[in-house]
mmCIF file of C-alpha atoms and ligand atoms in Angstrom:
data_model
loop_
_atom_site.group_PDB
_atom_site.id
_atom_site.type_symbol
_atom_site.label_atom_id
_atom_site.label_comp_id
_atom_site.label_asym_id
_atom_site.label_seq_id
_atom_site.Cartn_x
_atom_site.Cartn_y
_atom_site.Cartn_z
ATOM 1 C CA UNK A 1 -63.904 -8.104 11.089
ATOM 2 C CA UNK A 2 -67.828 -7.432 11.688
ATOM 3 C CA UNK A 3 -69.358 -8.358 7.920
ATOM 4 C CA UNK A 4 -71.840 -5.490 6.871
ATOM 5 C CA UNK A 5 -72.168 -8.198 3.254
ATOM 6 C CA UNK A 6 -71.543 -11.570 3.093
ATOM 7 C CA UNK A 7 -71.853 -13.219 -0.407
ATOM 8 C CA UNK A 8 -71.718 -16.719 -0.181
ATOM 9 C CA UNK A 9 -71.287 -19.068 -3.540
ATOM 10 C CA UNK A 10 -73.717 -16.716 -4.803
ATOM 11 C CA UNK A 11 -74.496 -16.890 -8.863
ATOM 12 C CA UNK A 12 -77.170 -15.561 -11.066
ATOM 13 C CA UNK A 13 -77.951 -17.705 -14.066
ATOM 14 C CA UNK A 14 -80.176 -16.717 -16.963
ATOM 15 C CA UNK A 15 -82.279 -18.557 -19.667
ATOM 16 C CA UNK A 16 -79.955 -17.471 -23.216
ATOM 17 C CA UNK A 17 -82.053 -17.362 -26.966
ATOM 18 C CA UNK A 18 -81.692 -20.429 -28.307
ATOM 19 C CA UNK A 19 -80.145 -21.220 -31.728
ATOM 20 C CA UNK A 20 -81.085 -23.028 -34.166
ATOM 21 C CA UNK A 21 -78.626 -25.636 -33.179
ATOM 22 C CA UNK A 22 -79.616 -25.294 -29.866
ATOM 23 C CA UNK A 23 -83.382 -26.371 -30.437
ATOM 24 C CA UNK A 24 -82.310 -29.374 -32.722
ATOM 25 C CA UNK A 25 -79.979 -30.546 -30.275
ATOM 26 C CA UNK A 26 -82.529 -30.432 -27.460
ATOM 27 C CA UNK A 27 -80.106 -27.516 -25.490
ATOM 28 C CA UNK A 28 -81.219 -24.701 -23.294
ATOM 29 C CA UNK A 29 -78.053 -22.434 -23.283
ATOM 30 C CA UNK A 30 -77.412 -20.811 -20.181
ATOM 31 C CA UNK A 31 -75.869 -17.646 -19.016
ATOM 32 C CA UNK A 32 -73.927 -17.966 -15.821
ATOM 33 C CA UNK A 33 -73.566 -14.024 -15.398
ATOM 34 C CA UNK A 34 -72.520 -14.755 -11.883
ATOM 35 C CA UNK A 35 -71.144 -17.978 -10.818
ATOM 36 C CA UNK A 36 -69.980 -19.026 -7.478
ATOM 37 C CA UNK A 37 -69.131 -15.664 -5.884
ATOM 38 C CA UNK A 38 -67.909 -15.225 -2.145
ATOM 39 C CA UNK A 39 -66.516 -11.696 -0.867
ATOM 40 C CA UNK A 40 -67.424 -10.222 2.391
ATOM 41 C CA UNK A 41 -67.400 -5.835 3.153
ATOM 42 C CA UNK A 42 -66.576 -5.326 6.715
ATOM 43 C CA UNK A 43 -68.846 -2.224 8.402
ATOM 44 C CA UNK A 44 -67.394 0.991 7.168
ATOM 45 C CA UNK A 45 -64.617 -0.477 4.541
ATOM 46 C CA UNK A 46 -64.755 0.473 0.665
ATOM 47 C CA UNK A 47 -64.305 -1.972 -1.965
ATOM 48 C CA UNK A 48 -64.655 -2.207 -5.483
ATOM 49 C CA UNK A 49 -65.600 -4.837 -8.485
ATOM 50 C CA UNK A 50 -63.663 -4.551 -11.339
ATOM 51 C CA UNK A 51 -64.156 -5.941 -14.788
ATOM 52 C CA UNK A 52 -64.627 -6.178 -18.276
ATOM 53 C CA UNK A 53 -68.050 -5.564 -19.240
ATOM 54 C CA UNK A 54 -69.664 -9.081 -18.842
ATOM 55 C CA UNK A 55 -67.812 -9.826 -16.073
ATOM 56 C CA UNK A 56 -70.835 -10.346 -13.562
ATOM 57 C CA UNK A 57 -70.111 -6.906 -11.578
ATOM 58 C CA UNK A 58 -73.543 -5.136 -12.077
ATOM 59 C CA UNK A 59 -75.122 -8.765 -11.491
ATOM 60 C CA UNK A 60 -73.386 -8.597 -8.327
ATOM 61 C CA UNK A 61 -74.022 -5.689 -7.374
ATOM 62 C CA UNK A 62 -77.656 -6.092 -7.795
ATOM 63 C CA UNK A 63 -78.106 -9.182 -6.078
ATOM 64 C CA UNK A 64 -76.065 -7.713 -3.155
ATOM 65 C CA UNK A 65 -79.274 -4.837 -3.056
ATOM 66 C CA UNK A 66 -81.731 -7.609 -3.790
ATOM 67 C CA UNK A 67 -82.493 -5.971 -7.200
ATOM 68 C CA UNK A 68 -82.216 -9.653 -8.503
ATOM 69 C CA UNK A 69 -82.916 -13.133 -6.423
ATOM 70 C CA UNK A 70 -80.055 -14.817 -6.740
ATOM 71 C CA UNK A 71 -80.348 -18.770 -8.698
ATOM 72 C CA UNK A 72 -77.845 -20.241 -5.327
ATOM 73 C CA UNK A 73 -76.100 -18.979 -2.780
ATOM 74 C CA UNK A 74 -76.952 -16.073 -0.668
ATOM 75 C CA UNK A 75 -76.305 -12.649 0.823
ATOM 76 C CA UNK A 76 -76.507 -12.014 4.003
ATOM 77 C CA UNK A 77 -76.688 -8.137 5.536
ATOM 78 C CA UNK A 78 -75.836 -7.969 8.964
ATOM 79 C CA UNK A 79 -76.418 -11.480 9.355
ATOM 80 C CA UNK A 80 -79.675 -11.963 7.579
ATOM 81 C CA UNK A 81 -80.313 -13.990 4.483
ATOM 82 C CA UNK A 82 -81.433 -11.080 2.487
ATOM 83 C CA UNK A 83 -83.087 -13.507 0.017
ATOM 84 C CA UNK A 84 -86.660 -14.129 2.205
ATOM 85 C CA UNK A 85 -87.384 -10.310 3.315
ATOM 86 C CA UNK A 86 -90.995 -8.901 2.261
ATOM 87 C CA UNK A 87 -93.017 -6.292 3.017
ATOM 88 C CA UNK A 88 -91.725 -4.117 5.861
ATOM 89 C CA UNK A 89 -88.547 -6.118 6.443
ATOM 90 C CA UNK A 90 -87.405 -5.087 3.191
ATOM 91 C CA UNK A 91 -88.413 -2.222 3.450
ATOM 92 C CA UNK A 92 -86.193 -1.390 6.681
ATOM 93 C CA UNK A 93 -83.406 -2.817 4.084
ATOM 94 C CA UNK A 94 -83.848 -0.828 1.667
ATOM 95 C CA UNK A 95 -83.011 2.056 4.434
ATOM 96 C CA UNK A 96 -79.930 0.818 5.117
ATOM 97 C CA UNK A 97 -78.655 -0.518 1.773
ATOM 98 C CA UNK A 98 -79.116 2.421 -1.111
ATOM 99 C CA UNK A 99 -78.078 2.740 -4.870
ATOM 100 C CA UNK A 100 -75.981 5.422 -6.862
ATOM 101 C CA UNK A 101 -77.018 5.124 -10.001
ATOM 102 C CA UNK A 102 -75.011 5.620 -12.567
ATOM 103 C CA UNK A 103 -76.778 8.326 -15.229
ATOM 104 C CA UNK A 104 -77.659 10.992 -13.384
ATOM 105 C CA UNK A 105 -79.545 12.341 -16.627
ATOM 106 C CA UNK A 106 -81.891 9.407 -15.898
ATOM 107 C CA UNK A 107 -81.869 8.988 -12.481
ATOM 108 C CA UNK A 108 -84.067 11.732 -12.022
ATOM 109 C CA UNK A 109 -87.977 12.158 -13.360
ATOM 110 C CA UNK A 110 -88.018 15.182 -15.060
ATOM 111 C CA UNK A 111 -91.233 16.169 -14.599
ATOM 112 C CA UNK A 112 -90.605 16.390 -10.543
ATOM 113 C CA UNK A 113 -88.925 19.267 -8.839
ATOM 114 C CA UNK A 114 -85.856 18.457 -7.153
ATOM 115 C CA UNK A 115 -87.658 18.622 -3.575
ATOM 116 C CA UNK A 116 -90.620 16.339 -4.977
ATOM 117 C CA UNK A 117 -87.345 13.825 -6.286
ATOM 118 C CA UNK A 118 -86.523 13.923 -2.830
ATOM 119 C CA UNK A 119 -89.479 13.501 -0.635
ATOM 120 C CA UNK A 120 -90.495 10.357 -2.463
ATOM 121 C CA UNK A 121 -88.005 7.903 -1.176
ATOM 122 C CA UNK A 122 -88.542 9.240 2.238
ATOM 123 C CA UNK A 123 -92.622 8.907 1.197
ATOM 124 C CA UNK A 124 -92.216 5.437 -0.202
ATOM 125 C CA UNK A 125 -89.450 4.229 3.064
ATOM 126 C CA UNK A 126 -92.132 5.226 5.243
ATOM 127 C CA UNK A 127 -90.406 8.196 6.973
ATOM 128 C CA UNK A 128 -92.326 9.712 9.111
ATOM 129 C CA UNK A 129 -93.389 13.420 7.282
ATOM 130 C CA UNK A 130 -91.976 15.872 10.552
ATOM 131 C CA UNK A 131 -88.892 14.530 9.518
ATOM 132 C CA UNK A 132 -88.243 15.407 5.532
ATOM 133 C CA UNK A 133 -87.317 18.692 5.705
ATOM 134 C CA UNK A 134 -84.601 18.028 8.282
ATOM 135 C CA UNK A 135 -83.451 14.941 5.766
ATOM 136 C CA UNK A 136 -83.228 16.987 3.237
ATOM 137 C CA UNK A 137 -81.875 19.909 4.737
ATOM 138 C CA UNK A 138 -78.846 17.775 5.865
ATOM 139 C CA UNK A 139 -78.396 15.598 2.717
ATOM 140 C CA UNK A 140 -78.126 18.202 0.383
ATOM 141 C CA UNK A 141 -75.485 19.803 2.840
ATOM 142 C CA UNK A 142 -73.419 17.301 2.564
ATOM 143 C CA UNK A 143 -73.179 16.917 -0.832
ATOM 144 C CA UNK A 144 -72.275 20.848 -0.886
ATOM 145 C CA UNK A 145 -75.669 21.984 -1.819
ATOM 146 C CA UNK A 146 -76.699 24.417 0.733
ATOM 147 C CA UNK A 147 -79.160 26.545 1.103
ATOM 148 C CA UNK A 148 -81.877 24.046 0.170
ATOM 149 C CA UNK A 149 -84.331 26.673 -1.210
ATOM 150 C CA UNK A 150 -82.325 27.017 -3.862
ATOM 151 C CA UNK A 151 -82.187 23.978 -5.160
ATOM 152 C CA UNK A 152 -85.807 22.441 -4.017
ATOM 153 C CA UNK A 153 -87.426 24.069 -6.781
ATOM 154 C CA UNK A 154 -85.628 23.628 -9.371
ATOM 155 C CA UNK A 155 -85.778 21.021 -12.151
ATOM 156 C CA UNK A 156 -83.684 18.383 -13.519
ATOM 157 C CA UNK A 157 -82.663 20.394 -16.645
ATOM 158 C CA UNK A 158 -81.873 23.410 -14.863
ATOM 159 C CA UNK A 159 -79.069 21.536 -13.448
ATOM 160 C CA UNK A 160 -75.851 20.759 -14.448
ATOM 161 C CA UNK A 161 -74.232 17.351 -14.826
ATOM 162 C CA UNK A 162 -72.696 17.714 -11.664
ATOM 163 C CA UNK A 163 -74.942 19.282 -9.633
ATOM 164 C CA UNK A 164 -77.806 16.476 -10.650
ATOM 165 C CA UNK A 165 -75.039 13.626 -9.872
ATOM 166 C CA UNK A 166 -74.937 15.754 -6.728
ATOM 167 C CA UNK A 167 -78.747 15.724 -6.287
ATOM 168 C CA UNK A 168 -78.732 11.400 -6.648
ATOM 169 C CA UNK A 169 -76.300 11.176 -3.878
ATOM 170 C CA UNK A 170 -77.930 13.144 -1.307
ATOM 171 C CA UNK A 171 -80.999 11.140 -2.296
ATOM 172 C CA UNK A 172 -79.175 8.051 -1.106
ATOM 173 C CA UNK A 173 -77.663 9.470 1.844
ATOM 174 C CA UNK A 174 -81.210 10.682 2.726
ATOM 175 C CA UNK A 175 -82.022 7.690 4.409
ATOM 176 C CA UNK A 176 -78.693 7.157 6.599
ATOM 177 C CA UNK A 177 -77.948 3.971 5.530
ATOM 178 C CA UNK A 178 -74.829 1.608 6.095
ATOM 179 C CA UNK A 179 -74.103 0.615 2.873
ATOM 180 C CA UNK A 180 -73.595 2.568 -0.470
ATOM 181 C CA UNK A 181 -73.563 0.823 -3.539
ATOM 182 C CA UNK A 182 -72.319 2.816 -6.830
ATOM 183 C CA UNK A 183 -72.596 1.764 -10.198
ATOM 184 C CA UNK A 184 -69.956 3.708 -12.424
ATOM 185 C CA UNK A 185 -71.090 6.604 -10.707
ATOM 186 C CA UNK A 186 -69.100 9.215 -12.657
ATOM 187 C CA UNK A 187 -68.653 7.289 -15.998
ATOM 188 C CA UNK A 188 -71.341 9.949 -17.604
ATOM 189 C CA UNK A 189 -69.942 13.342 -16.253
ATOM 190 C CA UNK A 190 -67.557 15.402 -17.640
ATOM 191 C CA UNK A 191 -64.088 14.343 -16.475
ATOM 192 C CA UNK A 192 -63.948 17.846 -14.886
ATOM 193 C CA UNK A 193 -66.385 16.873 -12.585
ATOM 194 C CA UNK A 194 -65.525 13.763 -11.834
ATOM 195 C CA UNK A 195 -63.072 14.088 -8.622
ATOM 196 C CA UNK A 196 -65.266 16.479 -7.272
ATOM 197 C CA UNK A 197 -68.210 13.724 -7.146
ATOM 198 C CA UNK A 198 -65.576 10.846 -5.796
ATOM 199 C CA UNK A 199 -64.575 12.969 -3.390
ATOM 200 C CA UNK A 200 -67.827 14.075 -2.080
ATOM 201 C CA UNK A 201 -68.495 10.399 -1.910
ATOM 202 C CA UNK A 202 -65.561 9.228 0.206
ATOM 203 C CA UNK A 203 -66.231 12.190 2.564
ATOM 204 C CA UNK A 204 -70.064 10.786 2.959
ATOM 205 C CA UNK A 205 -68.138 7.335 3.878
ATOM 206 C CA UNK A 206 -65.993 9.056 6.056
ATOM 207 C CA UNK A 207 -68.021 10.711 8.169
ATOM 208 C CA UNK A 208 -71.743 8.614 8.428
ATOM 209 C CA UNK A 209 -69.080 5.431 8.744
ATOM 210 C CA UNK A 210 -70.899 3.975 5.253
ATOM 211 C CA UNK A 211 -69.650 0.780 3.828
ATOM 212 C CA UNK A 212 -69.450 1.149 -0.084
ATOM 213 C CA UNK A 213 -69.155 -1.351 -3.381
ATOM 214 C CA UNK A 214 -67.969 0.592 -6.466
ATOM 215 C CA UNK A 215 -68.250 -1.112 -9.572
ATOM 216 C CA UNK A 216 -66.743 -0.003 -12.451
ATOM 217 C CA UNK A 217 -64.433 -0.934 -15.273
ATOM 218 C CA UNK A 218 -61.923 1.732 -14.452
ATOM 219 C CA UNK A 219 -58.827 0.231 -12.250
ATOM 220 C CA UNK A 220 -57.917 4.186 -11.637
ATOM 221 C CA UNK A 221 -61.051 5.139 -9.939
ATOM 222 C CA UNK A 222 -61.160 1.981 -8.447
ATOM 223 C CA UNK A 223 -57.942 2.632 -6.664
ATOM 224 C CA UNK A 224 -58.525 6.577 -6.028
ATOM 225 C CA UNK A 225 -61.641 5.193 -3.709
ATOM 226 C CA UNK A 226 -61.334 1.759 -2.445
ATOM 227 C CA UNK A 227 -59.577 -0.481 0.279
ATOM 228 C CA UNK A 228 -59.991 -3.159 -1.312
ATOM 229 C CA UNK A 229 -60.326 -4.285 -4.864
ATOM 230 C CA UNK A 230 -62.002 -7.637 -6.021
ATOM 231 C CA UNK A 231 -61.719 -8.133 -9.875
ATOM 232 C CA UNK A 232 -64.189 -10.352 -11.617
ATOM 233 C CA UNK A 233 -63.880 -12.363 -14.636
ATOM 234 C CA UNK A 234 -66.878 -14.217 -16.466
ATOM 235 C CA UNK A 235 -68.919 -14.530 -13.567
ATOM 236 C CA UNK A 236 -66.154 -15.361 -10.996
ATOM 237 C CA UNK A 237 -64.037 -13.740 -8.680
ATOM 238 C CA UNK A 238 -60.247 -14.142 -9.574
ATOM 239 C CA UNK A 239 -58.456 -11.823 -7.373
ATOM 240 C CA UNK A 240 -59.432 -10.315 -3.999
ATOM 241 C CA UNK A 241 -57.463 -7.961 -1.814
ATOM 242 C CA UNK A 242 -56.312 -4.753 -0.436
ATOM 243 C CA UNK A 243 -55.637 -2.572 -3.253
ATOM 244 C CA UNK A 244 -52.565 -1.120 -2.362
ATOM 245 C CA UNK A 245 -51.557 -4.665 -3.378
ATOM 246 C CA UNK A 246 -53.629 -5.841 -6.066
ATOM 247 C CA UNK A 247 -52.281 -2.764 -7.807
ATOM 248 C CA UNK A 248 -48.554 -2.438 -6.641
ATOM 249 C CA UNK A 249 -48.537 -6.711 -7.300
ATOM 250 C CA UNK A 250 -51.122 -8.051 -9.141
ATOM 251 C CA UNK A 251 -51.118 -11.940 -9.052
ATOM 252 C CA UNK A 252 -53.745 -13.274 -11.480
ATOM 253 C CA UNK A 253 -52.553 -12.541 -15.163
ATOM 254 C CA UNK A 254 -55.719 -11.028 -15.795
ATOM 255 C CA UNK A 255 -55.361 -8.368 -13.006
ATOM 256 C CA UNK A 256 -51.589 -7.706 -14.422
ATOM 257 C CA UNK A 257 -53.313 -7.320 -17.498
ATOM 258 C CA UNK A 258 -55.708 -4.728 -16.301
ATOM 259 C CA UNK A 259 -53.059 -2.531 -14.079
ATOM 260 C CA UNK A 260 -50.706 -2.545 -17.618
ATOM 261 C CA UNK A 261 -53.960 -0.749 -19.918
ATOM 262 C CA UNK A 262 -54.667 1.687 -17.498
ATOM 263 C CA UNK A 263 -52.547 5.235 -16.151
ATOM 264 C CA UNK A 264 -52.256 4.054 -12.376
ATOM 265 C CA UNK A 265 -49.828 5.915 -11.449
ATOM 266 C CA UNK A 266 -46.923 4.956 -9.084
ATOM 267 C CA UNK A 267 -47.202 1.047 -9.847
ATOM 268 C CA UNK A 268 -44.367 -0.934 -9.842
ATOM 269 C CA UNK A 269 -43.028 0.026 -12.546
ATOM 270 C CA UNK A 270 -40.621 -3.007 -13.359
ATOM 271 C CA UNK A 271 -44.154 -5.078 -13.395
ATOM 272 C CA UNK A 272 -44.018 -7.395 -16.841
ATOM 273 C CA UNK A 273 -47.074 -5.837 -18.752
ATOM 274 C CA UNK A 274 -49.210 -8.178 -19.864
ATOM 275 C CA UNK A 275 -51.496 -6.673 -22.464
ATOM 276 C CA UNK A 276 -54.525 -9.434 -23.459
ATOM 277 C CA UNK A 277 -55.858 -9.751 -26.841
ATOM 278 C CA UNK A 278 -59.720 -10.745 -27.787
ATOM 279 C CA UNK A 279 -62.733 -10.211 -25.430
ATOM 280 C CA UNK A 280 -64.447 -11.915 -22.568
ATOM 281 C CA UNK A 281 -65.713 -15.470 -24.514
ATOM 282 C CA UNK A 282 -69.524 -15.951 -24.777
ATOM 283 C CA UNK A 283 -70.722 -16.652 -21.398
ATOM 284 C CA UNK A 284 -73.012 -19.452 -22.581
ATOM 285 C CA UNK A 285 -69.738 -21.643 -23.214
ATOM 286 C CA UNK A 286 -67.151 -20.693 -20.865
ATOM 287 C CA UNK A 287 -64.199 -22.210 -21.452
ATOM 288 C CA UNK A 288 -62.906 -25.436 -19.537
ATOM 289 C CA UNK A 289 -60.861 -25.253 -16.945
ATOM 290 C CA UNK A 290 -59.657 -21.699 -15.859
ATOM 291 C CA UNK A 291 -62.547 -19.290 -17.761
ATOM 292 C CA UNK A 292 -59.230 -16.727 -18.424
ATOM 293 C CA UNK A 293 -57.222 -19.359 -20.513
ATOM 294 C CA UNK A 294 -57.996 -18.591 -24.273
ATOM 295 C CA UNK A 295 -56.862 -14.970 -23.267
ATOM 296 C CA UNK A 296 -53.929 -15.925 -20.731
ATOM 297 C CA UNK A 297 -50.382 -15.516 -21.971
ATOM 298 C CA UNK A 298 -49.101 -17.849 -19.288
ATOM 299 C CA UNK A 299 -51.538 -20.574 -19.951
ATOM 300 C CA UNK A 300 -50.300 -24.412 -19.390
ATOM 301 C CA UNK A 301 -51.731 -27.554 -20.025
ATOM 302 C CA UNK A 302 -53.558 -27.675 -17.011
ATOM 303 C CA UNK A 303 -55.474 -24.631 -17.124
ATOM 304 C CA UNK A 304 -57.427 -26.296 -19.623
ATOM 305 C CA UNK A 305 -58.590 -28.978 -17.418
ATOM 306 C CA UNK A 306 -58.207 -27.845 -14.130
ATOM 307 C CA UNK A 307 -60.788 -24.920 -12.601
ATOM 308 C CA UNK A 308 -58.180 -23.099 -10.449
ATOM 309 C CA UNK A 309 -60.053 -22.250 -6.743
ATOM 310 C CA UNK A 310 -59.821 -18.857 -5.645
ATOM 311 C CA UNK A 311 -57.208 -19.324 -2.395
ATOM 312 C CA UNK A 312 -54.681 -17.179 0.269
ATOM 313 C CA UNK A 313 -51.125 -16.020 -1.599
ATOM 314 C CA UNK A 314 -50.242 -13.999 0.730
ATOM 315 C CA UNK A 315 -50.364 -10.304 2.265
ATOM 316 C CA UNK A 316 -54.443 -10.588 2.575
ATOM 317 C CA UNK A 317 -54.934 -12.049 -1.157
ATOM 318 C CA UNK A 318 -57.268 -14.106 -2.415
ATOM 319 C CA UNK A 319 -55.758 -15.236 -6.178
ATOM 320 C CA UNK A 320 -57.672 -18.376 -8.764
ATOM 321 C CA UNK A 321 -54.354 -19.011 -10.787
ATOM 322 C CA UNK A 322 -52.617 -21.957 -10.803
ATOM 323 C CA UNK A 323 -49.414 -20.377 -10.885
ATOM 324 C CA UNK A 324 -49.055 -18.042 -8.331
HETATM 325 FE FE1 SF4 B 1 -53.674 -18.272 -16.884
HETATM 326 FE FE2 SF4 B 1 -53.731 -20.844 -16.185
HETATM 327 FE FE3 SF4 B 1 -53.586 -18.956 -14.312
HETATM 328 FE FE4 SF4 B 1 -55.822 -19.317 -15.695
HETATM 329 S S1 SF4 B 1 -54.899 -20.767 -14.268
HETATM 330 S S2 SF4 B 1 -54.873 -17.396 -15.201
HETATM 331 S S3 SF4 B 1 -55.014 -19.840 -17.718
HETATM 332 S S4 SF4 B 1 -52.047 -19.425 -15.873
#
């Protein structure tokens, strides 16, 4: 496998308010938003993080784009520590490693013309000017806008929700870069829309041979779009693998928990369902042990103790349970 990403033992920790408690007893609480994360995306493959909000997937997902500087660890991109890169090393980066965001009703400035939204990454990445038009021209055909006069006039709410989540992806395909990273890149459109967008994107993968990293808190879309699947859990990985099996045979308790509150259709369907009650605990005082215990309907003695390393069970899966 030639790695596009390689996350090593990567984390992001931030400075938490402190209470009252806190300042008498002399603490400064931490949040460890991402802690100890490894995953590598081969050249071309399609995976996606999914969690609970507060899992550490957006985290991720910036620190993979060097959005954020990571507190240890590191990401490399095609072999280079991405952490050190300035000025026009970045820059040449930032060509080859672009962002779907996630509200199209935001992504866009208003005020600029759907052309003028366009020509400004290719202004600011340092493309040379002969070139735009082409860029353009070929972007928006691929997302199934043609006929770029029509559209390079126009303004943001002259569009609909569909057609602007259209205008955001050809803006990151502009560029022709390797690696596509989307941020629950249809969570705001109308569910209408929705398969229309996801397929658009897979065909972009498909043919300019893009490597992509989906996060989102939906296991379905996840699945509908992705290889591979790596679910997070308070700042760590717990399961990594190809989806067809992280779906069909979720090992970690929290995954099985995950495929039974979702419609994923043709899933084993003699799987135990393993519905978890309560929410993700306060990331400033993670639990001992395994972070998943208070929630874990399997939970034994051990978990509480024990930090179970994320390790091979089989058929290309990575699993941090004790008990599988
Ligand atoms: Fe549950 Fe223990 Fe496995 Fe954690 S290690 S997921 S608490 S059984």
């Amino acid at each position: 496998m030639v790695a596009l990403i390689e996350a090593s033992d990567l984390s992001r920790h931030f400075a938490a308010p402190r209470s009252v408690a806190d300042m008498l007893a002399g603490r400064r609480p931490t949040v460890k938003a991402v802690d100890g994360v490894s995953f590598a995306l081969a050249k071309g493959e399609t995976a996606g993080i999914v969690g609970e909000s507060g899992c550490g997937k957006t985290t991720t997902a910036r620190l993979v784009l060097r959005l954020e500087r990571p507190s240890g660890g590191a990401v490399r991109f095609d072999g280079t520590d991405i952490s050190g890169l300035e000025g026009a090393a970045l820059k040449q980066f930032r060509r080859r490693a672009q962002l779907v965001f996630q509200n199209p009703f935001d992504a866009l400035n208003p005020r600029l013309s759907v052309g003028d939204s366009l020509r400004e990454p290719l202004r600011n990445l340092d493309f040379p000017r002969a070139e735009w038009d082409a860029r353009i021209a070929h972007a928006l055909t691929r997302v199934k806008l043609p006929d770029p006069s029509r559209w390079l006039t126009r303004y943001p709410h002259e569009l609909s929700g569909g057609q602007l989540q259209r205008v955001v992806l050809a803006r990151a395909i502009l560029p022709e870069p390797a690696l596509l990273v989307a941020d629950e890149p249809v969570s705001m459109l109308d569910v209408s829309v929705r398969a229309g967008i996801l397929n658009l994107m897979r065909e972009a993968r498909d043919t300019m041979g893009l490597a992509a990293l989906y996060i989102s808190h939906d296991l379905a879309l996840i699945r509908y779009v992705c290889d591979r699947t790596i679910v997070m859990y308070l700042g760590r990985v717990v399961e990594d693998g190809p989806t067809h099996e992280v779906v069909r045979h979720p090992r970690h308790p929290y995954t099985r928990a995950l495929v039974a509150a979702v419609p994923v259709p043709r899933v084993n369907q003699n799987r135990d369902a393993l519905p978890i009650k309560g929410n993700v605990p306060d990331a400033r005082h993670p639990p001992s042990g395994c972070r998943f215990r208070d929630r874990c309907p399997q939970a034994v003695l051990r978990c509480a103790t024990e930090d179970p390393p994320l390790r091979a069970v089989g058929n290309g899966v990575l699993a941090a349970c004790h008990l599988v």
